mmCIF file of C-alpha atoms in Angstrom:
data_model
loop_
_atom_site.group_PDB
_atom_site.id
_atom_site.type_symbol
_atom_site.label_atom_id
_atom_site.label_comp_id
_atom_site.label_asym_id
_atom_site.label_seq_id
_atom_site.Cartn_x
_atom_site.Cartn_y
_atom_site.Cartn_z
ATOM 1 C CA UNK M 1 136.159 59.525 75.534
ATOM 2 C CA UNK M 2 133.595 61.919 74.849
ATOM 3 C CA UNK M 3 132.231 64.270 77.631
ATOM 4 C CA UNK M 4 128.982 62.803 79.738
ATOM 5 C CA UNK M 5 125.806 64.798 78.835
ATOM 6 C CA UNK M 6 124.127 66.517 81.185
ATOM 7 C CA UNK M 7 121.311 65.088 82.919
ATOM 8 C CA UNK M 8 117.944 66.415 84.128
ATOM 9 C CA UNK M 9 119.161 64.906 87.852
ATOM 10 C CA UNK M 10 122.193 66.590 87.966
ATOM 11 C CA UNK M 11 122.907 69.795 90.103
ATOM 12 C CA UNK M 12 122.658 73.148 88.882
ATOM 13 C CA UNK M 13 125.195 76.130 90.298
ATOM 14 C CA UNK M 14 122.907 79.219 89.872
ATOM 15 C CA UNK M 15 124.434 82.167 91.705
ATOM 16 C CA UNK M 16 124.813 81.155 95.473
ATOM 17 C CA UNK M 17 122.787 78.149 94.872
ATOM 18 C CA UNK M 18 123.343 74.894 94.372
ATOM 19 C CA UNK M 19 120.352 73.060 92.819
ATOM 20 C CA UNK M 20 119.947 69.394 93.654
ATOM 21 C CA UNK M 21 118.419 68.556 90.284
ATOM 22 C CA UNK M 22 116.961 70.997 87.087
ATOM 23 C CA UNK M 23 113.809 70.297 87.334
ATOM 24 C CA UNK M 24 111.602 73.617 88.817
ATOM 25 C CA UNK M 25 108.354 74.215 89.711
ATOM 26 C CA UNK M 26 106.973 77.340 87.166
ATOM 27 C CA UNK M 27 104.853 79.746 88.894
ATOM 28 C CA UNK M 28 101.273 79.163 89.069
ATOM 29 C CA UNK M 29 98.321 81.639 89.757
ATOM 30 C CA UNK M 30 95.815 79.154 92.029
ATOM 31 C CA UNK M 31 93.721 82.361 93.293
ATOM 32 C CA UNK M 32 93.729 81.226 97.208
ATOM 33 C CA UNK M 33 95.655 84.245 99.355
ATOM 34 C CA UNK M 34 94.029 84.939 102.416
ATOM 35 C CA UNK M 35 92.351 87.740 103.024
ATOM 36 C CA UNK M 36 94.501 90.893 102.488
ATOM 37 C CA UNK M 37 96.230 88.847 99.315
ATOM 38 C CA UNK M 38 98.305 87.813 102.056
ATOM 39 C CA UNK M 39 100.043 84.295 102.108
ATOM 40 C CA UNK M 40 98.051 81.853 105.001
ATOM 41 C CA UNK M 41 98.684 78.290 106.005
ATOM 42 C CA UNK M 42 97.065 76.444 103.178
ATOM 43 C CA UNK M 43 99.849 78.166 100.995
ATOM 44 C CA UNK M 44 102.119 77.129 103.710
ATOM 45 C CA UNK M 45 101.376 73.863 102.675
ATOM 46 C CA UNK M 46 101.511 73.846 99.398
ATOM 47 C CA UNK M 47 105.056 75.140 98.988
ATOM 48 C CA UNK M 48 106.355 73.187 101.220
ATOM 49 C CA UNK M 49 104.957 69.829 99.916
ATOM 50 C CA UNK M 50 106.794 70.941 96.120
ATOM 51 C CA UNK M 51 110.183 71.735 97.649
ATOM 52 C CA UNK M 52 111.926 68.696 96.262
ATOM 53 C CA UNK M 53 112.276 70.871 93.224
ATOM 54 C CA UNK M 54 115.299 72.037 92.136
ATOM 55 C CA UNK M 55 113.792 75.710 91.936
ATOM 56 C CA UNK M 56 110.225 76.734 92.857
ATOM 57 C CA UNK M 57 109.445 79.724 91.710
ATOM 58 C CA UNK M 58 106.145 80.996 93.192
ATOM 59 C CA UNK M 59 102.995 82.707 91.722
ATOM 60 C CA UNK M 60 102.529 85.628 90.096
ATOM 61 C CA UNK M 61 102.864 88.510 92.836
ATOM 62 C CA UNK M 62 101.507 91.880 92.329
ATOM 63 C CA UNK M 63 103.928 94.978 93.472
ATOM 64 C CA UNK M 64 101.666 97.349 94.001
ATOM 65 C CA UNK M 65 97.489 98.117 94.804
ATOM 66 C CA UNK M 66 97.961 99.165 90.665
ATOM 67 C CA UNK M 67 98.881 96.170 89.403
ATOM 68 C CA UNK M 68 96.529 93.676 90.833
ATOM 69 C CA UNK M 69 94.930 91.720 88.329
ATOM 70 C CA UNK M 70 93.026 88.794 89.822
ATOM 71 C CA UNK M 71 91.026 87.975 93.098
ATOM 72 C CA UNK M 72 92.723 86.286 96.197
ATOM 73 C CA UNK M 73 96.452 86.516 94.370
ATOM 74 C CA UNK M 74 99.174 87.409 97.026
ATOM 75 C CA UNK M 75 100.639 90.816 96.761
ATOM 76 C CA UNK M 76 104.477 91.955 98.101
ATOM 77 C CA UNK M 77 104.149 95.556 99.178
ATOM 78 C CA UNK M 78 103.001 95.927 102.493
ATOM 79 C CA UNK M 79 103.732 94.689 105.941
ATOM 80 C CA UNK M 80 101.353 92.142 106.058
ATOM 81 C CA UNK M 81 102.184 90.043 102.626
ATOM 82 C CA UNK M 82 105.844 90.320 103.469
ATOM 83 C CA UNK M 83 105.552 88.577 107.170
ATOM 84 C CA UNK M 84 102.644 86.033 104.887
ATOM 85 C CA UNK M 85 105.339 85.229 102.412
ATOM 86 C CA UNK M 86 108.217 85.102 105.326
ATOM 87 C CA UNK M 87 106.138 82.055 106.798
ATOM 88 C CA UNK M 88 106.554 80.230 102.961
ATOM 89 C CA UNK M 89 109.903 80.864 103.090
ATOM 90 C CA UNK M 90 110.630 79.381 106.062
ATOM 91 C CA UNK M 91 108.830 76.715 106.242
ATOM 92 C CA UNK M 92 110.340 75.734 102.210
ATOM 93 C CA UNK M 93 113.560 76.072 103.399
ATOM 94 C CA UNK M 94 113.076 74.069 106.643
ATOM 95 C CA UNK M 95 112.428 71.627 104.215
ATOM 96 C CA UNK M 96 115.218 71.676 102.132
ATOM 97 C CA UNK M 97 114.180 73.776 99.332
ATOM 98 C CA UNK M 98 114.967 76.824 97.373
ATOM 99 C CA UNK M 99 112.113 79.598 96.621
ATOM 100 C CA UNK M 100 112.011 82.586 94.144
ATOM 101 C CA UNK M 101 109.672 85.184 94.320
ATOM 102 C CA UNK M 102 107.995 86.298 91.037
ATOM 103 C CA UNK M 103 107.005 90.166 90.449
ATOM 104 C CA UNK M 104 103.919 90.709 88.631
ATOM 105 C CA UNK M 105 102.306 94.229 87.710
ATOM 106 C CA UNK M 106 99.174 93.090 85.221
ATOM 107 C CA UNK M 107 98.649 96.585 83.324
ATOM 108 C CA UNK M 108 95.974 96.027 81.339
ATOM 109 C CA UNK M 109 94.908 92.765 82.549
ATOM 110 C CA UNK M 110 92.884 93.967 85.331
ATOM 111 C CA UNK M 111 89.355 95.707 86.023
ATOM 112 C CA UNK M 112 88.409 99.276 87.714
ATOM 113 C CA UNK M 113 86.244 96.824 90.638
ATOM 114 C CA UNK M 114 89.991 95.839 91.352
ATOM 115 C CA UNK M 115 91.857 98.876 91.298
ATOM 116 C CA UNK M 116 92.487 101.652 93.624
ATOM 117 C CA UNK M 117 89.192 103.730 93.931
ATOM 118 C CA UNK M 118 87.921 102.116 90.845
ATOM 119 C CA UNK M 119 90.294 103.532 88.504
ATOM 120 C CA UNK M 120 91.022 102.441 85.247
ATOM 121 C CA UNK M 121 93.760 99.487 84.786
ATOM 122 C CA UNK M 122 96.984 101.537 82.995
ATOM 123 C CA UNK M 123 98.914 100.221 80.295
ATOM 124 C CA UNK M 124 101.633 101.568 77.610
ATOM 125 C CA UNK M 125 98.258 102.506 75.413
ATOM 126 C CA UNK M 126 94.690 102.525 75.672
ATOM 127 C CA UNK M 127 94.226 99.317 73.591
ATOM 128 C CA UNK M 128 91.049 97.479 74.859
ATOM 129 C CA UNK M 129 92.031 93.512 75.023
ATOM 130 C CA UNK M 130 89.550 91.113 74.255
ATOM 131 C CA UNK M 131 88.102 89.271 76.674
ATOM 132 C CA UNK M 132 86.927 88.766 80.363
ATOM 133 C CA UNK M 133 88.356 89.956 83.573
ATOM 134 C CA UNK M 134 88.456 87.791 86.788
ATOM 135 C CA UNK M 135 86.341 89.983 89.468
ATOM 136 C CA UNK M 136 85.142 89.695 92.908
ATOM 137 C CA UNK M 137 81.597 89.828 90.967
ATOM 138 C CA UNK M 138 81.817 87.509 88.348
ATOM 139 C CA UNK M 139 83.380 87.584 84.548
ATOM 140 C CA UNK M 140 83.324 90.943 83.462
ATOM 141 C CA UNK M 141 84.601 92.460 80.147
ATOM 142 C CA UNK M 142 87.754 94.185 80.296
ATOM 143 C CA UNK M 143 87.676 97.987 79.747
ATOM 144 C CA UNK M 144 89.745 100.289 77.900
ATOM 145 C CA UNK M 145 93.198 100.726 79.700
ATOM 146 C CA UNK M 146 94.643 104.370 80.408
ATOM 147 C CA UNK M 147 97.880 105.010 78.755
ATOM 148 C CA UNK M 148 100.785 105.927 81.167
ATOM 149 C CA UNK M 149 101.884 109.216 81.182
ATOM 150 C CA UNK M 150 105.827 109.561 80.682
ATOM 151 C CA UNK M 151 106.260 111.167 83.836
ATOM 152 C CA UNK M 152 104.663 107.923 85.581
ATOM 153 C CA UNK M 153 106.589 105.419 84.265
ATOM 154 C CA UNK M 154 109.411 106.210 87.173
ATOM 155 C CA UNK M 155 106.924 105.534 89.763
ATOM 156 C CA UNK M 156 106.458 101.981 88.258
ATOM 157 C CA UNK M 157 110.090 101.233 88.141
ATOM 158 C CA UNK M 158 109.901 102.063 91.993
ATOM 159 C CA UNK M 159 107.169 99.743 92.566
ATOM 160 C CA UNK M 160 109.288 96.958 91.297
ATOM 161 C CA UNK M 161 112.562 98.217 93.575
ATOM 162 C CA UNK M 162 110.410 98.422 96.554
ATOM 163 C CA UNK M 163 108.789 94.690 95.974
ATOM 164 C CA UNK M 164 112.443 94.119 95.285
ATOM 165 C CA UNK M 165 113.178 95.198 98.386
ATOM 166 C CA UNK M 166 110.407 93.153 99.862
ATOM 167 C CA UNK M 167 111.276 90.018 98.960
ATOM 168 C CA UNK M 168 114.740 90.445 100.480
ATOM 169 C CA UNK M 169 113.093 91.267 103.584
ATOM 170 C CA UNK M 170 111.206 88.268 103.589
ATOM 171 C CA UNK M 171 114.039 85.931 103.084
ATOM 172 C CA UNK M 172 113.591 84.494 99.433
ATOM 173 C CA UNK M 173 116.263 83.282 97.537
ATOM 174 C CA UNK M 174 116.163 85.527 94.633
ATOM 175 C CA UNK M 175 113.367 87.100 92.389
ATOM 176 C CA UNK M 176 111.723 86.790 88.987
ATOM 177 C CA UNK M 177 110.523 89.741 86.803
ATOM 178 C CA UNK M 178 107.377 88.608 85.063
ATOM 179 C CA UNK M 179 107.783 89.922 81.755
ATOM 180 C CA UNK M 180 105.764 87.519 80.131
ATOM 181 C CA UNK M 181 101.864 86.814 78.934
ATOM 182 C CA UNK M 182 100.398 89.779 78.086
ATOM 183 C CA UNK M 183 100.992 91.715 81.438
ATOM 184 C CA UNK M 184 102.398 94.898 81.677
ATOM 185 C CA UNK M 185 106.014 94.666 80.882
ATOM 186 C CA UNK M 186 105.071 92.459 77.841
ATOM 187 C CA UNK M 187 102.361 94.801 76.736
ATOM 188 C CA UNK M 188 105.258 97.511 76.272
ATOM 189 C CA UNK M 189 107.485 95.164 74.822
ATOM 190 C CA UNK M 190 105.070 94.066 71.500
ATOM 191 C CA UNK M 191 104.333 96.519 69.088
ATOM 192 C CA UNK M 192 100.985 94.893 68.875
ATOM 193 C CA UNK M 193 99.733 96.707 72.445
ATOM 194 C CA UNK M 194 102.492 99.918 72.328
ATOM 195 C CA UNK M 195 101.805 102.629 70.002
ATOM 196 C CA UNK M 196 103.875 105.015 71.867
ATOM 197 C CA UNK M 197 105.774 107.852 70.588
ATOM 198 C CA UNK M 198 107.909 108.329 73.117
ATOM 199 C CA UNK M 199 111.090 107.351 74.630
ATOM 200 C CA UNK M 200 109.254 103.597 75.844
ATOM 201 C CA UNK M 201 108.060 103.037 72.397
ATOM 202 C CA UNK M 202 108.849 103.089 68.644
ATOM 203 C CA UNK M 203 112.086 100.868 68.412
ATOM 204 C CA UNK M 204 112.530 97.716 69.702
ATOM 205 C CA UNK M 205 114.881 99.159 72.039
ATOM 206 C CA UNK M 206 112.745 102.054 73.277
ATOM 207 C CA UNK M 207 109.941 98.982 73.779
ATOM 208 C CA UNK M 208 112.619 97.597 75.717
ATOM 209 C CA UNK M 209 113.519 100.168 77.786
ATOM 210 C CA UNK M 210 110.900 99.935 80.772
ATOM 211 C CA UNK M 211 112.092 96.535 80.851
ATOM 212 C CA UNK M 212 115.643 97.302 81.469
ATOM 213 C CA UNK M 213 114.787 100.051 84.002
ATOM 214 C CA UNK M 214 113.350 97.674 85.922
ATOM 215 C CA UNK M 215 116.039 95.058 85.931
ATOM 216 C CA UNK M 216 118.434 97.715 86.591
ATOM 217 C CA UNK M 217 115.922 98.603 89.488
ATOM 218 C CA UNK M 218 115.951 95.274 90.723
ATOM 219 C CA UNK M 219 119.787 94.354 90.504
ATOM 220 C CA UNK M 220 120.253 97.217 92.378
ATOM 221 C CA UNK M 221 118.459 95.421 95.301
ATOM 222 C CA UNK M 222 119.325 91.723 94.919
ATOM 223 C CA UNK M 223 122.549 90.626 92.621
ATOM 224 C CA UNK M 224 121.738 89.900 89.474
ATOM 225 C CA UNK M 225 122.594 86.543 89.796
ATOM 226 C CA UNK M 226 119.361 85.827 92.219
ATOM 227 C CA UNK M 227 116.983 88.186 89.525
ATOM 228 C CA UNK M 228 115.262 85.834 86.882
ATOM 229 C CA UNK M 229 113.296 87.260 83.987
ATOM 230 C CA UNK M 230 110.369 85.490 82.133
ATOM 231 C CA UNK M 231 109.426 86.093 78.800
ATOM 232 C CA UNK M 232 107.044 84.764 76.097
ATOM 233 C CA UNK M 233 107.973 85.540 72.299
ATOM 234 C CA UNK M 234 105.031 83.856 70.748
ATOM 235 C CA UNK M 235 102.321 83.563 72.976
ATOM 236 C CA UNK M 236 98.972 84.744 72.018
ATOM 237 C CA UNK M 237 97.482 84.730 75.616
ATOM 238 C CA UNK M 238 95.578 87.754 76.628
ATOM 239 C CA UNK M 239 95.060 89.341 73.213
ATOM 240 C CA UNK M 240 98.770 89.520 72.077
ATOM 241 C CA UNK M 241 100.348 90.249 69.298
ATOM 242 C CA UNK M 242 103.692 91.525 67.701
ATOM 243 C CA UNK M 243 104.414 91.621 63.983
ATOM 244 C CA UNK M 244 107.903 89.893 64.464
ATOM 245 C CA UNK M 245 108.774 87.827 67.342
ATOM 246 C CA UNK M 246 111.398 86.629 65.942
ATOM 247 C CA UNK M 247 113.559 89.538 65.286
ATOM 248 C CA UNK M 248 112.013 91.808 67.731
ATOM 249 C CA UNK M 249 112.912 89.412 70.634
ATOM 250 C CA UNK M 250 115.980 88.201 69.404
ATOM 251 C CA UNK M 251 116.696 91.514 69.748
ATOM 252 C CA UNK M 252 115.380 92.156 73.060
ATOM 253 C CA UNK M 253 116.991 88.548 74.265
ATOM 254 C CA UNK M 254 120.353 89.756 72.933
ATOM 255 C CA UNK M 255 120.525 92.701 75.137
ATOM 256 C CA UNK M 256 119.607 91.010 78.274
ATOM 257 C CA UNK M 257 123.465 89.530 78.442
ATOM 258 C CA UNK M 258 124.086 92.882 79.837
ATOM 259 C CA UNK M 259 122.690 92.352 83.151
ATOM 260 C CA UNK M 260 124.549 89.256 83.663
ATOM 261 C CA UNK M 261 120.935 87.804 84.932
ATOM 262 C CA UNK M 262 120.384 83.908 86.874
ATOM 263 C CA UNK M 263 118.360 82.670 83.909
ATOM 264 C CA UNK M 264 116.125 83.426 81.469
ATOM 265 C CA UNK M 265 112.698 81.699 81.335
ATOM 266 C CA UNK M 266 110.971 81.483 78.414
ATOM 267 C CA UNK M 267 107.976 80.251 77.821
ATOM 268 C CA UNK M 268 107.220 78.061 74.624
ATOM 269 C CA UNK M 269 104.163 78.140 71.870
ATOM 270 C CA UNK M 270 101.760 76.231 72.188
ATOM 271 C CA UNK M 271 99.039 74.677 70.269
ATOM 272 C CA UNK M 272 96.664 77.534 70.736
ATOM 273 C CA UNK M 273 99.367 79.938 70.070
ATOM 274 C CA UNK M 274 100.287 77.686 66.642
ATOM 275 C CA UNK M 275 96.256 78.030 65.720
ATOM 276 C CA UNK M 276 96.289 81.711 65.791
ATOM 277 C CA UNK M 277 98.226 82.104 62.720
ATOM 278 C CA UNK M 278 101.084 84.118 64.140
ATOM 279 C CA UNK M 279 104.517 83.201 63.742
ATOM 280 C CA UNK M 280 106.005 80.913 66.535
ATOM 281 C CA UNK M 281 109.563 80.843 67.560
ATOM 282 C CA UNK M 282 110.381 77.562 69.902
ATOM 283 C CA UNK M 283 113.162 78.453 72.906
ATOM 284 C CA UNK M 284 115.872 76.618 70.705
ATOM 285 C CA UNK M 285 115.776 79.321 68.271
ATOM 286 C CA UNK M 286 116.533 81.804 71.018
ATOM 287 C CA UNK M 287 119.220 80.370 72.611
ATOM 288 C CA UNK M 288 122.670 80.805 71.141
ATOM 289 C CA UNK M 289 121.487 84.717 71.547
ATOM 290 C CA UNK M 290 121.338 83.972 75.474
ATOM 291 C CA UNK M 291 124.806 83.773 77.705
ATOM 292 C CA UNK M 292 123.392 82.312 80.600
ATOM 293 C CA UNK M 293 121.629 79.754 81.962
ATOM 294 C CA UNK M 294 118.257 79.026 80.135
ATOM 295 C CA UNK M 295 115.050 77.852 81.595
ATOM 296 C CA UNK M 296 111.869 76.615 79.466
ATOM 297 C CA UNK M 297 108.680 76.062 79.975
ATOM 298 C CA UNK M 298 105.050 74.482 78.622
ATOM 299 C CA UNK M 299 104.674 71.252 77.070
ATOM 300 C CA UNK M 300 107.427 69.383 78.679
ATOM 301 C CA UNK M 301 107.223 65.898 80.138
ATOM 302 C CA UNK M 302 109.596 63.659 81.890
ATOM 303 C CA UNK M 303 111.063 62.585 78.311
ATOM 304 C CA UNK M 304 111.347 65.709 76.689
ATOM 305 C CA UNK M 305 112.802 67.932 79.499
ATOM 306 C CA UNK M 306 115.411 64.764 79.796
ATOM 307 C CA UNK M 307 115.949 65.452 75.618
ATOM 308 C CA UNK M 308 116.527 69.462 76.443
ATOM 309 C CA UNK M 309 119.185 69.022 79.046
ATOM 310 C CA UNK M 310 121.165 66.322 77.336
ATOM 311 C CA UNK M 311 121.243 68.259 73.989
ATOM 312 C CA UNK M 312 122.057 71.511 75.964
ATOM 313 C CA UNK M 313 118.798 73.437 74.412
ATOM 314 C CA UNK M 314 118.170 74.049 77.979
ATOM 315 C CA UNK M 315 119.590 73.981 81.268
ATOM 316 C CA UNK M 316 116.517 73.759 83.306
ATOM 317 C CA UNK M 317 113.096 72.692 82.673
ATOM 318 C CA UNK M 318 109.930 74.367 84.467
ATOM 319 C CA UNK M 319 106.548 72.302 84.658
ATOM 320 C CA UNK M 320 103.223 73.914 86.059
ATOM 321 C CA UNK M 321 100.265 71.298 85.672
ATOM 322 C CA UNK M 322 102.725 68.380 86.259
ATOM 323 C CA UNK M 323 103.730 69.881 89.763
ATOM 324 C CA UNK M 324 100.289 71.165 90.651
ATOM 325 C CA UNK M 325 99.377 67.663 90.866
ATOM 326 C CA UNK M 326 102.448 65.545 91.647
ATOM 327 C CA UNK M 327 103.654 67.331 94.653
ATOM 328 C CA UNK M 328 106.448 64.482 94.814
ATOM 329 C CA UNK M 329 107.342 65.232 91.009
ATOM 330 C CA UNK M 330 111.322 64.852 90.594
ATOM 331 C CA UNK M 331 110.833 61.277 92.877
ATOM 332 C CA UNK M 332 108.464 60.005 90.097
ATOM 333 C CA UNK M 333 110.243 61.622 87.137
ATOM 334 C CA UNK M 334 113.275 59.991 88.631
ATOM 335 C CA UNK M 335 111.668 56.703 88.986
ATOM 336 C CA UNK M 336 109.664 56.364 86.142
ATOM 337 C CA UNK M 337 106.670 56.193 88.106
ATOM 338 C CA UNK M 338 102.692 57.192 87.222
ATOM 339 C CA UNK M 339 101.607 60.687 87.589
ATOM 340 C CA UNK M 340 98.704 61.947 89.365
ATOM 341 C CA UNK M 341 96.275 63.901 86.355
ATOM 342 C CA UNK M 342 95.750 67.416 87.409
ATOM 343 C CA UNK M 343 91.478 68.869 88.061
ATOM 344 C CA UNK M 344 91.517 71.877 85.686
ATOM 345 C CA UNK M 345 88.385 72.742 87.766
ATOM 346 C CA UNK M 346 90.065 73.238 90.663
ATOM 347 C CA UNK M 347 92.727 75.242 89.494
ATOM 348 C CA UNK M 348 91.892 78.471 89.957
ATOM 349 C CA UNK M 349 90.256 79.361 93.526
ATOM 350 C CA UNK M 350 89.024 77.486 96.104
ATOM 351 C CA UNK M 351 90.214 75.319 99.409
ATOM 352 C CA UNK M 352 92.809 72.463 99.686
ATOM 353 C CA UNK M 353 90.762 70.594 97.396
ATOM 354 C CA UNK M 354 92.782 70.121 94.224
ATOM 355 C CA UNK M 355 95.740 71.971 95.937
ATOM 356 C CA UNK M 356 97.147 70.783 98.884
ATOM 357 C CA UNK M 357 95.797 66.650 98.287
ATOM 358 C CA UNK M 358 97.200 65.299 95.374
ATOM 359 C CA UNK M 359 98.841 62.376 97.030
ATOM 360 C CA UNK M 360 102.271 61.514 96.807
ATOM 361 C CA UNK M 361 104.202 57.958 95.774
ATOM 362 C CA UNK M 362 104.465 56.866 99.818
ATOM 363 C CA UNK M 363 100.573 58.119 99.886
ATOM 364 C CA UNK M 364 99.627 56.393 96.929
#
């Protein structure tokens, strides 16, 4: 008889938990923190309506004034945020859910009118990306990063320990590092945005290293089966670029197994990545480099995240505009049912609008 394949229903052991089924929610940047980037009711709400997922894992969170990169995004290092984000937490797992915190420092992606005193946004070199910044005042181009000095990097890795720290106060589950889409980590991880000569650039492995400072930082705090770590190999989002993703991560993927992490999420190409005429590297390459459990993400639906699990390419499956408007989504994956279509216009900002009243199947 051969073995049964796994199925996109079936429970997940990851660390302490138990996951009812492996389908999570991905985090999602929806700009509506109250005031002090603090978590309020509406995100209450929100969470708590999406906690039939196996895993949510919530929005980008910044760890510090620094690395703020957006408006009205919820932050994890003061008093304030962690007592906002307590509320989520308990209110998600009053309903039966499981919640991950992600950790987010932007670098470059970010504008002086959001930064300390109006100081520049820092990031592993002063490598202007193209584009527009989200501001208070409108679309604004970014500016020229400053290049972190050596003797700062330190204070970064505390940053994360202390938002580490943070989340563990405020009751979460476990924590991912967002080393993904052109934020900071990820800018020092390409060779495209770090021209360093020092000991966090060169090498692969010196690119590498602020990454596993932090994860060391971090696993000091929480095990390391609760720490998740996203990453993006091929992704062209905010002006990125590295001259081989596929042996430069592979690399960097390899030496995770180390850290003996809950997953690793990474994030797939997609079509606007493809157009850009760099070289793309799907998650299926990656994973016979990766011991534990693998999560993917972007361009999945019902079918194809069934396909993954069965075939053991992945053992979870993340979906972001899916779950932003199916709040319900594992009962209608699970029954075959219609899906709500997601409002791109109301993704981003706003009130519950597009956010808290996409209906469900009982609604509908």
């Amino acid at each position: 008889m051969s073995p049964t394949r796994p199925d996109l229903f079936d429970p997940l052991q990851l660390g302490p938990l138990l996951l009812p089924n492996r389908i999570v929610m991905a985090p999602l940047t929806r700009n509506r923190a109250s005031a002090g980037n603090v978590p309020g009711p509406m995100n209450i709400e929100y969470y708590v309506q999406r906690a039939s997922a196996g895993l949510i894992i919530t929005e980008a969170t910044y760890i510090s004034p620094q690395g703020i990169g957006y408006p009205m995004t919820p932050g994890i290092h003061n008093d304030a945020q962690v007592a906002g984000w307590r509320n989520v937490v308990d209110a998600v797992h009053a309903a039966g859910g499981r919640i991950f915190l992600q950790l987010w420092h932007v670098g470059r992606i970010s504008h002086p009118s959001l930064q300390p005193e109006g100081t520049l946004p820092v990031a592993p070199s002063a490598i202007q990306p193209a584009g527009e910044a989200v501001t208070y005042q409108g679309m604004q181009r970014y500016v020229t990063p400053r290049a972190l000095e050596t003797q700062e990097i330190p204070g970064i890795v505390a940053d994360y320990r202390r938002a580490a720290e943070n989340a563990l106060k405020a009751g979460f589950d476990g924590i991912e590092v967002h080393g993904a889409n052109g934020y900071l980590i990820d800018q020092f991880l390409r060779d495209g945005t770090n021209l360093r000569t020092d000991a966090y650039g060169g090498s692969v492995a010196h690119r590498a290293r602020l990454l596993h400072e932090v994860l060391d930082a971090v696993c000091a705090v929480w095990p390391s089966n609760q720490v998740g770590l996203r990453l993006s190999p091929s992704t062209t989002f905010n002006d990125m670029r590295d001259s081989d993703p596929r042996g430069h991560f592979g690399e960097i993927i390899t030496s995770l197994n180390r850290h003996r992490l809950a997953y690793l999420h990474l994030i797939e190409p997609n079509e606007a990545d493809r157009t850009q005429g760099v070289i793309c590297v799907p998650s299926r390459d990656f994973r016979p480099l990766f011991e534990g459990v693998l999560l993917v993400c972007d361009g999945y639906d019902g079918a194809k995240a069934r396909a993954a699990i069965a075939d053991g390419h992945a053992d979870l499956v993340a979906f972001g505009k899916l779950f932003i408007a199916n709040p319900d989504l594992p009962a209608r994956l699970r029954a075959n049912a219609p899906l709500n279509a997601p409002d791109p216009t109301t993704f981003y900002g706003g009130d519950s609008h597009g956010y808290t009243d996409y209906p469900s199947l009982g609604q509908a």
